[in-house]
CSV table of C-alpha atoms and ligand atoms in Angstrom, one decimal:
chain,number,residue,atom,x,y,z
A,1346,UNK,CA,168.0,-48.1,1.4
A,1347,UNK,CA,164.9,-49.7,2.7
A,1348,UNK,CA,162.3,-47.4,3.8
A,1349,UNK,CA,161.4,-46.9,7.4
A,1350,UNK,CA,157.8,-47.8,8.5
A,1351,UNK,CA,155.6,-45.0,8.9
A,1352,UNK,CA,154.2,-44.7,12.8
A,1353,UNK,CA,152.0,-42.4,14.8
A,1354,UNK,CA,153.5,-41.0,17.8
A,1355,UNK,CA,150.9,-42.4,20.1
A,1356,UNK,CA,152.1,-45.8,19.2
A,1357,UNK,CA,155.9,-45.2,18.6
A,1358,UNK,CA,156.6,-47.5,21.6
A,1359,UNK,CA,155.9,-50.5,19.6
A,1360,UNK,CA,159.0,-49.4,17.4
A,1361,UNK,CA,161.5,-49.2,20.7
A,1362,UNK,CA,165.0,-49.7,18.9
A,1363,UNK,CA,163.6,-49.3,15.4
A,1364,UNK,CA,163.8,-46.8,12.9
A,1365,UNK,CA,160.6,-44.9,11.7
A,1366,UNK,CA,159.1,-42.3,10.1
A,1367,UNK,CA,156.6,-39.8,11.5
A,1368,UNK,CA,154.7,-37.2,9.8
A,1369,UNK,CA,153.7,-34.1,11.8
A,1370,UNK,CA,154.6,-30.5,12.5
A,1371,UNK,CA,157.5,-28.6,14.5
A,1372,UNK,CA,156.0,-27.8,17.9
A,1373,UNK,CA,158.9,-26.3,19.5
A,1374,UNK,CA,162.7,-26.1,19.0
A,1375,UNK,CA,165.1,-25.9,21.8
A,1376,UNK,CA,168.9,-25.7,21.2
A,1377,UNK,CA,171.9,-26.3,23.6
A,1378,UNK,CA,175.1,-25.8,22.1
A,1379,UNK,CA,175.9,-28.9,19.7
A,1380,UNK,CA,172.5,-30.3,20.3
A,1381,UNK,CA,169.0,-29.5,19.0
A,1382,UNK,CA,166.0,-30.9,20.6
A,1383,UNK,CA,162.9,-30.3,18.3
A,1384,UNK,CA,159.7,-31.3,19.6
A,1385,UNK,CA,157.3,-33.0,16.9
A,1386,UNK,CA,153.6,-33.4,16.9
A,1387,UNK,CA,151.3,-35.5,14.8
A,1388,UNK,CA,147.9,-35.0,16.3
A,1389,UNK,CA,148.2,-38.2,18.3
A,1390,UNK,CA,150.9,-37.0,20.5
A,1391,UNK,CA,154.3,-35.2,20.9
A,1392,UNK,CA,158.0,-36.6,20.8
A,1393,UNK,CA,161.1,-35.0,21.2
A,1394,UNK,CA,163.8,-35.6,18.6
A,1395,UNK,CA,167.4,-35.2,19.2
A,1396,UNK,CA,170.4,-34.1,16.8
A,1397,UNK,CA,174.0,-34.2,18.0
A,1398,UNK,CA,176.1,-32.2,15.6
A,1399,UNK,CA,178.8,-34.7,15.1
A,1400,UNK,CA,176.3,-37.6,14.6
A,1401,UNK,CA,174.3,-36.1,11.7
A,1402,UNK,CA,175.4,-34.2,8.3
A,1403,UNK,CA,175.9,-30.5,8.3
A,1404,UNK,CA,172.8,-30.0,6.1
A,1405,UNK,CA,170.5,-31.7,8.2
A,1406,UNK,CA,171.9,-30.0,11.6
A,1407,UNK,CA,171.2,-26.5,9.5
A,1408,UNK,CA,167.8,-27.3,8.3
A,1409,UNK,CA,166.5,-28.3,11.6
A,1410,UNK,CA,168.6,-25.5,13.4
A,1411,UNK,CA,166.4,-23.2,10.9
A,1412,UNK,CA,163.1,-24.9,11.3
A,1413,UNK,CA,160.1,-22.3,12.1
A,1414,UNK,CA,157.3,-23.5,14.4
A,1415,UNK,CA,154.3,-25.2,12.8
A,1416,UNK,CA,156.1,-26.1,9.6
A,1417,UNK,CA,155.3,-29.3,8.5
A,1418,UNK,CA,157.4,-32.4,8.4
A,1419,UNK,CA,158.4,-36.0,7.5
A,1420,UNK,CA,160.9,-37.2,10.3
A,1421,UNK,CA,162.9,-40.4,10.3
A,1422,UNK,CA,164.9,-41.6,13.1
A,1423,UNK,CA,165.7,-44.3,15.8
A,1424,UNK,CA,163.1,-44.6,18.6
A,1425,UNK,CA,164.7,-44.9,21.9
A,1426,UNK,CA,163.0,-45.3,25.4
A,1427,UNK,CA,163.7,-42.2,27.5
A,1428,UNK,CA,161.9,-42.2,30.9
A,1429,UNK,CA,162.4,-38.4,31.4
A,1430,UNK,CA,160.9,-37.8,28.0
A,1431,UNK,CA,157.1,-36.5,27.8
A,1432,UNK,CA,155.7,-39.8,26.0
A,1433,UNK,CA,158.6,-42.1,27.4
A,1434,UNK,CA,160.4,-42.1,23.9
A,1435,UNK,CA,162.7,-39.9,22.0
A,1436,UNK,CA,163.9,-40.2,18.2
A,1437,UNK,CA,167.5,-39.7,17.3
A,1438,UNK,CA,166.7,-37.8,14.1
A,1439,UNK,CA,168.7,-39.1,10.8
A,1440,UNK,CA,166.5,-37.4,8.1
A,1441,UNK,CA,163.7,-34.6,7.8
A,1442,UNK,CA,162.0,-33.7,4.9
A,1443,UNK,CA,160.0,-30.4,5.2
A,1444,UNK,CA,156.6,-30.5,3.7
A,1445,UNK,CA,155.8,-26.7,3.9
A,1446,UNK,CA,158.0,-24.3,5.8
A,1447,UNK,CA,156.4,-21.3,7.6
A,1448,UNK,CA,157.8,-18.3,6.3
A,1449,UNK,CA,160.7,-16.7,8.5
A,1450,UNK,CA,159.2,-13.4,7.8
A,1451,UNK,CA,155.6,-14.3,8.8
A,1452,UNK,CA,156.0,-16.7,11.5
A,1453,UNK,CA,153.1,-18.8,13.2
A,1454,UNK,CA,150.9,-16.2,15.3
A,1455,UNK,CA,150.7,-18.5,18.3
A,1456,UNK,CA,154.1,-18.7,20.3
A,1457,UNK,CA,154.6,-20.4,23.3
A,1458,UNK,CA,154.3,-16.8,25.3
A,1459,UNK,CA,150.7,-15.8,26.7
A,1460,UNK,CA,148.2,-14.5,24.3
A,1461,UNK,CA,144.9,-13.0,25.2
A,1462,UNK,CA,141.7,-14.9,24.7
A,1463,UNK,CA,140.2,-12.6,22.0
A,1464,UNK,CA,143.5,-13.1,20.1
A,1465,UNK,CA,143.2,-16.9,20.5
A,1466,UNK,CA,139.6,-16.9,19.5
A,1467,UNK,CA,140.5,-15.1,16.3
A,1468,UNK,CA,142.9,-17.4,15.6
A,1469,UNK,CA,140.9,-20.5,16.8
A,1470,UNK,CA,141.7,-22.4,13.4
A,1471,UNK,CA,145.2,-22.6,14.7
A,1472,UNK,CA,145.0,-22.6,18.2
A,1473,UNK,CA,143.3,-25.9,17.9
A,1474,UNK,CA,147.0,-27.2,17.5
A,1475,UNK,CA,147.9,-26.5,21.0
A,1476,UNK,CA,148.3,-29.5,23.5
A,1477,UNK,CA,145.6,-28.2,25.8
A,1478,UNK,CA,143.1,-27.6,23.0
A,1479,UNK,CA,143.5,-30.8,21.5
A,1480,UNK,CA,143.1,-32.6,24.5
A,1481,UNK,CA,139.8,-30.9,25.1
A,1482,UNK,CA,138.7,-32.0,22.0
A,1483,UNK,CA,139.5,-35.5,22.4
A,1484,UNK,CA,137.7,-35.6,25.7
A,1485,UNK,CA,134.7,-33.9,23.8
A,1486,UNK,CA,134.8,-36.7,21.1
A,1487,UNK,CA,135.0,-39.3,24.1
A,1488,UNK,CA,131.9,-37.7,25.7
A,1489,UNK,CA,130.0,-37.6,22.6
A,1490,UNK,CA,130.9,-41.4,21.8
A,1491,UNK,CA,130.1,-42.2,25.6
A,1492,UNK,CA,126.8,-40.4,25.1
A,1493,UNK,CA,126.0,-42.6,22.0
A,1494,UNK,CA,127.2,-45.8,23.7
A,1495,UNK,CA,125.0,-45.2,26.8
A,1496,UNK,CA,121.8,-45.1,24.7
A,1497,UNK,CA,122.6,-47.5,21.9
A,1498,UNK,CA,123.4,-50.5,24.7
A,1499,UNK,CA,120.1,-49.5,26.5
A,1500,UNK,CA,118.0,-50.2,23.3
A,1501,UNK,CA,117.5,-46.6,22.4
A,1502,UNK,CA,117.1,-46.0,18.6
A,1503,UNK,CA,118.8,-42.9,17.2
A,1504,UNK,CA,116.3,-40.6,15.6
A,1505,UNK,CA,117.3,-37.1,13.8
A,1506,UNK,CA,115.0,-34.4,14.1
A,1507,UNK,CA,115.3,-31.8,11.6
A,1508,UNK,CA,117.2,-28.7,12.0
A,1509,UNK,CA,114.9,-26.4,9.6
A,1510,UNK,CA,111.5,-26.3,11.4
A,1511,UNK,CA,108.5,-24.0,11.4
A,1512,UNK,CA,108.0,-23.0,15.2
A,1513,UNK,CA,109.6,-22.5,18.4
A,1514,UNK,CA,110.2,-25.3,21.0
A,1515,UNK,CA,112.0,-23.3,23.9
A,1516,UNK,CA,110.5,-19.8,23.9
A,1517,UNK,CA,110.1,-17.3,21.0
A,1518,UNK,CA,112.5,-14.9,22.2
A,1519,UNK,CA,115.9,-17.1,20.9
A,1520,UNK,CA,114.6,-18.1,17.7
A,1521,UNK,CA,117.3,-17.6,14.6
A,1522,UNK,CA,115.0,-16.9,11.5
A,1523,UNK,CA,115.5,-18.4,8.2
A,1524,UNK,CA,114.1,-17.6,4.9
A,1525,UNK,CA,112.6,-20.8,3.7
A,1526,UNK,CA,111.5,-20.1,0.1
A,1527,UNK,CA,109.7,-16.9,1.3
A,1528,UNK,CA,108.3,-18.7,4.3
A,1529,UNK,CA,109.4,-17.9,7.7
A,1530,UNK,CA,111.2,-20.9,9.3
A,1531,UNK,CA,113.6,-21.2,12.2
A,1532,UNK,CA,116.8,-23.3,13.0
A,1533,UNK,CA,115.7,-25.8,15.9
A,1534,UNK,CA,116.2,-25.0,19.4
A,1535,UNK,CA,115.7,-28.6,20.4
A,1536,UNK,CA,115.0,-31.8,18.6
A,1537,UNK,CA,112.5,-32.7,21.7
A,1538,UNK,CA,108.9,-32.1,19.8
A,1539,UNK,CA,110.1,-34.2,17.0
A,1540,UNK,CA,111.6,-37.3,19.0
A,1541,UNK,CA,108.4,-37.2,20.8
A,1542,UNK,CA,106.9,-38.7,17.6
A,1543,UNK,CA,109.6,-41.1,16.9
A,1544,UNK,CA,109.3,-42.2,20.8
A,1545,UNK,CA,105.6,-43.2,20.0
A,1546,UNK,CA,106.8,-45.2,17.1
A,1547,UNK,CA,110.1,-46.6,18.3
A,1548,UNK,CA,109.4,-46.6,22.2
A,1549,UNK,CA,113.0,-45.3,23.4
A,1550,UNK,CA,114.6,-42.7,21.1
A,1551,UNK,CA,117.3,-40.1,21.1
A,1552,UNK,CA,118.7,-37.4,19.0
A,1553,UNK,CA,122.1,-35.8,18.9
A,1554,UNK,CA,122.4,-32.7,16.9
A,1555,UNK,CA,123.4,-29.1,16.6
A,1556,UNK,CA,120.7,-26.7,18.4
A,1557,UNK,CA,120.6,-23.0,18.0
A,1558,UNK,CA,119.5,-20.2,20.6
A,1559,UNK,CA,119.8,-16.5,19.7
A,1560,UNK,CA,120.8,-15.8,23.2
A,1561,UNK,CA,121.8,-12.1,23.6
A,1562,UNK,CA,123.4,-13.3,26.9
A,1563,UNK,CA,127.3,-13.0,27.0
A,1564,UNK,CA,127.8,-15.8,29.9
A,1565,UNK,CA,130.3,-18.5,30.3
A,1566,UNK,CA,127.7,-21.0,29.7
A,1567,UNK,CA,125.8,-19.8,26.7
A,1568,UNK,CA,126.6,-20.5,22.9
A,1569,UNK,CA,124.2,-19.5,20.0
A,1570,UNK,CA,125.1,-23.1,18.6
A,1571,UNK,CA,125.7,-25.9,20.5
A,1572,UNK,CA,125.2,-29.8,20.5
A,1573,UNK,CA,122.3,-31.5,22.4
A,1574,UNK,CA,122.0,-35.1,23.4
A,1575,UNK,CA,118.1,-35.9,24.1
A,1576,UNK,CA,116.5,-38.9,24.7
A,1577,UNK,CA,112.8,-39.5,24.9
A,1578,UNK,CA,110.9,-42.6,26.2
A,1579,UNK,CA,107.5,-43.7,26.0
A,1580,UNK,CA,105.5,-44.5,29.1
A,1581,UNK,CA,108.4,-42.9,31.2
A,1582,UNK,CA,107.4,-40.6,34.3
A,1583,UNK,CA,109.6,-37.7,35.9
A,1584,UNK,CA,111.1,-40.3,38.3
A,1585,UNK,CA,112.2,-42.6,35.2
A,1586,UNK,CA,114.1,-39.8,33.6
A,1587,UNK,CA,115.9,-38.8,36.8
A,1588,UNK,CA,117.2,-42.2,37.2
A,1589,UNK,CA,118.1,-42.3,33.7
A,1590,UNK,CA,119.9,-39.1,33.7
A,1591,UNK,CA,122.1,-39.7,36.7
A,1592,UNK,CA,122.9,-42.9,35.3
A,1593,UNK,CA,123.8,-41.1,32.0
A,1594,UNK,CA,126.0,-38.6,33.4
A,1595,UNK,CA,127.9,-41.2,35.8
A,1596,UNK,CA,128.4,-43.6,32.7
A,1597,UNK,CA,130.0,-40.7,31.0
A,1598,UNK,CA,132.4,-39.5,33.8
A,1599,UNK,CA,133.5,-43.1,34.2
A,1600,UNK,CA,134.2,-43.4,30.6
A,1601,UNK,CA,136.5,-40.4,30.5
A,1602,UNK,CA,138.1,-41.4,33.5
A,1603,UNK,CA,139.0,-44.7,32.0
A,1604,UNK,CA,140.0,-43.6,28.6
A,1605,UNK,CA,141.4,-40.1,28.9
A,1606,UNK,CA,143.3,-39.7,31.9
A,1607,UNK,CA,146.3,-38.7,29.6
A,1608,UNK,CA,144.2,-35.7,28.6
A,1609,UNK,CA,142.9,-34.8,31.8
A,1610,UNK,CA,146.3,-34.7,33.2
A,1611,UNK,CA,147.3,-32.4,30.1
A,1612,UNK,CA,144.8,-30.0,31.0
A,1613,UNK,CA,145.3,-30.4,34.7
A,1614,UNK,CA,142.0,-31.4,35.8
A,1615,UNK,CA,141.6,-32.2,39.4
A,1616,UNK,CA,140.2,-35.9,39.0
A,1617,UNK,CA,139.7,-36.5,42.5
A,1618,UNK,CA,136.4,-34.4,42.0
A,1619,UNK,CA,135.5,-36.5,39.1
A,1620,UNK,CA,135.9,-39.7,40.8
A,1621,UNK,CA,133.2,-38.8,43.1
A,1622,UNK,CA,130.5,-39.0,40.6
A,1623,UNK,CA,128.4,-41.7,41.3
A,1624,UNK,CA,124.7,-42.6,41.8
A,1625,UNK,CA,122.3,-41.5,43.2
A,1626,UNK,CA,122.4,-38.1,42.8
A,1627,UNK,CA,120.9,-35.9,45.7
A,1628,UNK,CA,117.2,-34.7,44.9
A,1629,UNK,CA,115.8,-31.5,45.8
A,1630,UNK,CA,112.6,-29.9,45.0
A,1631,UNK,CA,112.5,-26.3,43.7
A,1632,UNK,CA,110.8,-25.2,47.1
A,1633,UNK,CA,113.9,-26.8,48.8
A,1634,UNK,CA,116.2,-25.0,46.6
A,1635,UNK,CA,114.1,-21.7,47.3
A,1636,UNK,CA,114.6,-22.3,51.3
A,1637,UNK,CA,118.3,-23.1,50.7
A,1638,UNK,CA,118.6,-19.8,48.9
A,1639,UNK,CA,116.7,-17.7,51.3
A,1640,UNK,CA,118.7,-19.1,54.0
A,1641,UNK,CA,121.9,-18.3,52.5
A,1642,UNK,CA,120.5,-14.7,51.9
A,1643,UNK,CA,119.7,-14.5,55.8
A,1644,UNK,CA,123.3,-15.5,56.4
A,1645,UNK,CA,124.9,-13.0,54.2
A,1646,UNK,CA,126.1,-15.5,51.6
A,1647,UNK,CA,124.0,-14.4,49.0
A,1648,UNK,CA,123.4,-10.7,47.8
A,1649,UNK,CA,119.7,-10.9,47.0
A,1650,UNK,CA,116.9,-12.5,48.5
A,1651,UNK,CA,115.2,-15.3,46.4
A,1652,UNK,CA,111.4,-15.1,45.8
A,1653,UNK,CA,109.4,-18.1,45.2
A,1654,UNK,CA,108.1,-18.1,41.5
A,1655,UNK,CA,111.6,-17.0,40.0
A,1656,UNK,CA,114.1,-18.8,37.6
A,1657,UNK,CA,117.4,-19.7,39.2
A,1658,UNK,CA,120.0,-17.6,38.0
A,1659,UNK,CA,123.8,-18.4,37.6
A,1660,UNK,CA,124.9,-17.3,41.2
A,1661,UNK,CA,121.7,-19.3,42.7
A,1662,UNK,CA,122.8,-22.5,40.7
A,1663,UNK,CA,126.2,-21.9,41.8
A,1664,UNK,CA,125.3,-21.5,45.5
A,1665,UNK,CA,123.2,-24.8,45.6
A,1666,UNK,CA,125.6,-26.9,43.6
A,1667,UNK,CA,128.4,-26.2,45.7
A,1668,UNK,CA,126.8,-27.8,48.8
A,1669,UNK,CA,127.1,-31.1,47.0
A,1670,UNK,CA,130.0,-32.8,45.6
A,1671,UNK,CA,127.8,-35.0,43.0
A,1672,UNK,CA,125.4,-33.2,40.4
A,1673,UNK,CA,122.1,-32.2,42.1
A,1674,UNK,CA,118.6,-32.6,40.6
A,1675,UNK,CA,116.2,-29.9,41.2
A,1676,UNK,CA,112.7,-30.7,40.4
A,1677,UNK,CA,109.4,-29.0,40.3
A,1678,UNK,CA,110.0,-25.6,39.1
A,1679,UNK,CA,107.1,-23.1,38.8
A,1680,UNK,CA,105.2,-23.7,35.5
A,1681,UNK,CA,105.6,-19.9,34.5
A,1682,UNK,CA,109.4,-20.2,34.2
A,1683,UNK,CA,109.5,-23.4,32.1
A,1684,UNK,CA,108.4,-24.4,28.7
A,1685,UNK,CA,104.8,-24.8,27.4
A,1686,UNK,CA,104.8,-28.5,26.7
A,1687,UNK,CA,105.7,-29.7,30.5
A,1688,UNK,CA,103.0,-31.7,32.5
A,1689,UNK,CA,101.9,-29.9,35.7
A,1690,UNK,CA,102.3,-31.9,38.9
A,1691,UNK,CA,98.9,-33.5,39.7
A,1692,UNK,CA,99.5,-32.6,43.5
A,1693,UNK,CA,100.3,-29.0,42.8
A,1694,UNK,CA,99.2,-27.3,39.4
A,1695,UNK,CA,101.6,-24.4,39.8
A,1696,UNK,CA,104.7,-26.5,39.5
A,1697,UNK,CA,105.7,-28.5,36.4
A,1698,UNK,CA,107.0,-32.5,36.3
A,1699,UNK,CA,110.5,-31.1,35.5
A,1700,UNK,CA,113.8,-31.4,36.5
A,1701,UNK,CA,117.3,-29.4,35.9
A,1702,UNK,CA,120.5,-31.1,36.8
A,1703,UNK,CA,123.1,-28.8,38.2
A,1704,UNK,CA,126.8,-29.8,37.7
A,1705,UNK,CA,129.2,-29.6,40.8
A,1706,UNK,CA,132.0,-26.8,41.0
A,1707,UNK,CA,129.5,-24.1,40.1
A,1708,UNK,CA,129.0,-25.4,36.4
A,1709,UNK,CA,125.4,-24.7,36.4
A,1710,UNK,CA,122.6,-26.3,34.5
A,1711,UNK,CA,123.8,-29.4,32.2
A,1712,UNK,CA,120.4,-31.2,31.8
A,1713,UNK,CA,116.8,-29.9,31.4
A,1714,UNK,CA,114.1,-32.3,31.2
A,1715,UNK,CA,110.4,-33.1,32.0
A,1716,UNK,CA,107.6,-35.3,31.7
A,1717,UNK,CA,105.4,-34.0,28.8
A,1718,UNK,CA,102.0,-32.7,28.8
A,1719,UNK,CA,99.4,-35.5,28.2
A,1720,UNK,CA,96.2,-34.0,27.7
A,1721,UNK,CA,95.1,-32.5,24.2
A,1722,UNK,CA,93.0,-29.8,25.7
A,1723,UNK,CA,95.5,-28.6,28.2
A,1724,UNK,CA,98.4,-28.5,25.5
A,1725,UNK,CA,96.2,-26.5,23.0
A,1726,UNK,CA,95.4,-23.9,25.8
A,1727,UNK,CA,99.1,-23.8,26.7
A,1728,UNK,CA,99.8,-23.3,22.9
A,1729,UNK,CA,97.6,-20.4,22.9
A,1730,UNK,CA,98.7,-19.1,26.3
A,1731,UNK,CA,102.3,-19.0,24.9
A,1732,UNK,CA,101.1,-17.2,21.5
A,1733,UNK,CA,102.5,-20.1,19.5
A,1734,UNK,CA,101.1,-20.6,16.1
A,1735,UNK,CA,98.6,-23.6,16.3
A,1736,UNK,CA,98.9,-24.1,12.8
A,1737,UNK,CA,102.4,-25.5,13.3
A,1738,UNK,CA,101.7,-27.4,16.1
A,1739,UNK,CA,98.6,-29.6,14.5
A,1740,UNK,CA,100.9,-32.5,14.1
A,1741,UNK,CA,102.2,-32.2,17.8
A,1742,UNK,CA,98.9,-32.0,19.3
A,1743,UNK,CA,98.1,-35.2,17.1
A,1744,UNK,CA,100.4,-37.1,19.3
A,1745,UNK,CA,97.7,-36.4,22.2
A,1746,UNK,CA,95.2,-37.7,20.1
A,1747,UNK,CA,96.2,-41.0,18.3
A,1748,UNK,CA,97.4,-43.2,21.5
A,1749,UNK,CA,98.9,-40.9,23.7
A,1750,UNK,CA,101.0,-42.0,26.5
A,1751,UNK,CA,102.9,-40.6,29.5
A,1752,UNK,CA,106.2,-39.8,28.2
A,1753,UNK,CA,109.3,-38.0,29.2
A,1754,UNK,CA,112.8,-36.8,28.3
A,1755,UNK,CA,115.8,-34.5,28.8
A,1756,UNK,CA,118.3,-32.7,26.8
A,1757,UNK,CA,122.1,-32.3,27.8
A,1758,UNK,CA,124.4,-29.8,26.2
A,1759,UNK,CA,127.6,-31.4,25.4
A,1760,UNK,CA,129.5,-28.2,25.8
A,1761,UNK,CA,128.3,-27.5,29.4
A,1762,UNK,CA,129.3,-31.2,30.1
A,1763,UNK,CA,132.5,-30.8,28.4
A,1764,UNK,CA,133.1,-27.6,30.5
A,1765,UNK,CA,132.6,-29.3,33.8
A,1766,UNK,CA,134.3,-32.4,33.0
A,1767,UNK,CA,137.3,-30.5,31.8
A,1768,UNK,CA,137.0,-28.0,34.5
A,1769,UNK,CA,137.1,-25.0,32.1
A,1770,UNK,CA,135.8,-21.7,33.0
A,1771,UNK,CA,134.2,-21.0,29.8
A,1772,UNK,CA,132.2,-23.1,27.1
A,1773,UNK,CA,134.1,-21.4,24.3
A,1774,UNK,CA,137.1,-24.0,24.6
A,1775,UNK,CA,134.8,-26.9,24.6
A,1776,UNK,CA,133.7,-27.0,20.7
A,1777,UNK,CA,136.2,-26.8,17.9
A,1778,UNK,CA,134.6,-23.6,16.6
A,1779,UNK,CA,132.4,-21.4,19.0
A,1780,UNK,CA,129.5,-19.3,17.9
A,1781,UNK,CA,128.6,-16.7,20.5
A,1782,UNK,CA,126.9,-13.4,20.5
A,1783,UNK,CA,129.7,-11.3,19.0
A,1784,UNK,CA,131.5,-14.3,17.3
A,1785,UNK,CA,131.1,-16.0,14.2
A,1786,UNK,CA,134.7,-16.0,12.6
A,1787,UNK,CA,136.8,-18.1,12.0
B,2428,4AD,O1,116.9,-26.7,29.5
B,2428,4AD,P1,117.0,-26.7,27.7
B,2428,4AD,O2,116.5,-25.6,27.3
B,2428,4AD,O3,115.8,-28.0,27.3
B,2428,4AD,C1,115.3,-28.2,26.4
B,2428,4AD,O4,115.7,-27.9,25.2
B,2428,4AD,C2,114.4,-29.5,26.2
B,2428,4AD,N1,113.7,-29.3,25.0
B,2428,4AD,C3,115.3,-30.6,26.4
B,2428,4AD,C4,114.6,-32.1,26.3
B,2428,4AD,O5,113.6,-32.2,27.3
B,2428,4AD,N2,114.5,-32.9,25.3
B,2428,4AD,O6,118.2,-27.1,27.2
B,2428,4AD,C5,118.6,-28.4,27.5
B,2428,4AD,C6,120.4,-28.4,27.7
B,2428,4AD,C7,120.6,-27.3,28.9
B,2428,4AD,O7,120.6,-28.1,30.3
B,2428,4AD,C8,122.0,-27.0,28.7
B,2428,4AD,O8,122.9,-28.3,29.2
B,2428,4AD,C9,121.8,-26.8,27.4
B,2428,4AD,O9,121.2,-27.8,26.7
B,2428,4AD,N3,122.0,-25.5,26.6
B,2428,4AD,C10,122.8,-24.9,26.1
B,2428,4AD,N4,124.2,-25.0,26.2
B,2428,4AD,C11,125.1,-24.1,25.6
B,2428,4AD,N5,124.3,-22.7,25.2
B,2428,4AD,C12,123.3,-22.4,25.4
B,2428,4AD,N6,122.6,-21.3,24.9
B,2428,4AD,C13,122.3,-23.6,25.9
B,2428,4AD,N7,121.1,-23.7,26.0
B,2428,4AD,C14,120.9,-24.9,26.8
B,2429,MG,MG1,116.9,-25.4,31.0
């Protein structure tokens, strides 16, 4: 007998009317009298198999009938177009080989019934096999690829900053310490300071890597380990990177809509909201944002009265972003609530030349960026004010001594972007294995 060609389920349509072999897992099994309907998945998609008792051997019928969920299998059968089937095709199973059977007395822990989130997170290594989780991870991968494409196509050079660093970038309260051969070191909070150096070498650069924050917060938006994409551009000012940011986000959303419609449908995302995303994004100053929040409080829509000088909290961000159907850019926050490296506004030294981009639908900040402090003296003073160790920043100060130029950049957290684009209510589902305040397993 000639061996059937091996196919992936995603491409099974090319084999309509032919006998093929697929390799995967039993996702589900339905039985209806003399008929068996096993659903197989192989990572690329799912397909329903059909076995009619009188058409197959008793051995094969019994083997499939007793197959346990998530047993790994190699299945051969004839592919047939079937409009009512999920992927448009069905397979008349003629042979099935079990690679590894899930034991009957220790069944696969995640069943089609509902499970609590804690249980699912504890079984994340298995949960990723579900159609919904797999779709989210595919969309995440598409967003990551789109981010690389966007910058690569515009003449940016990818430069990787170190992950082990001697000092803080985004405040000393969220550092993860590491023992570096007896010396203190930390996991990086952001690649920014290092790509400021490579931007002076290469002009337009970006980094894309894991970043760490020892955030003691248990919110829907915070991870302790997350992936950030950060562009940094020599001779760019705040307005330039605001423009870059809106073009970047729009590019990513359009790419996902173009290539991941099926996955967006699987997770039941309302795509009409994403289809509205286009440039330009509304821009409001922090001062204007404060006014909106105070008006909201006066109208009884917000519990607390927001005072000028504070950082926006989640309810504030949600309130403002709900007023727009595109991401909104809030610029020029008070210097006090922002990082040490930001350039003050020459027209008002109380505020920094910075921007936060808030996603629509209450997803909060997805981008944080700024123009960087240009003056050596002012930067040194800031380092002292923030009680940062001057020694560890000597190299960073050098960048203001040896041909300093205005430069700006931003960082986008991939997980926040995925949560918004997928419409998920928590970032823990946006990354294969989330690290949060109380979770480092599996
Ligand atoms: O606003 P942040 O702290 O900015 C920086 O780190 C700058 N150095 C970036 C730069 O200018 N190159 O963080 C940037 C983005 C946030 O907007 C958010 O999307 C994400 O990183 N982020 C987090 N995502 C998940 N969990 C956390 N704990 C995050 N903290 C920040
Ligand atoms: Mg921020």
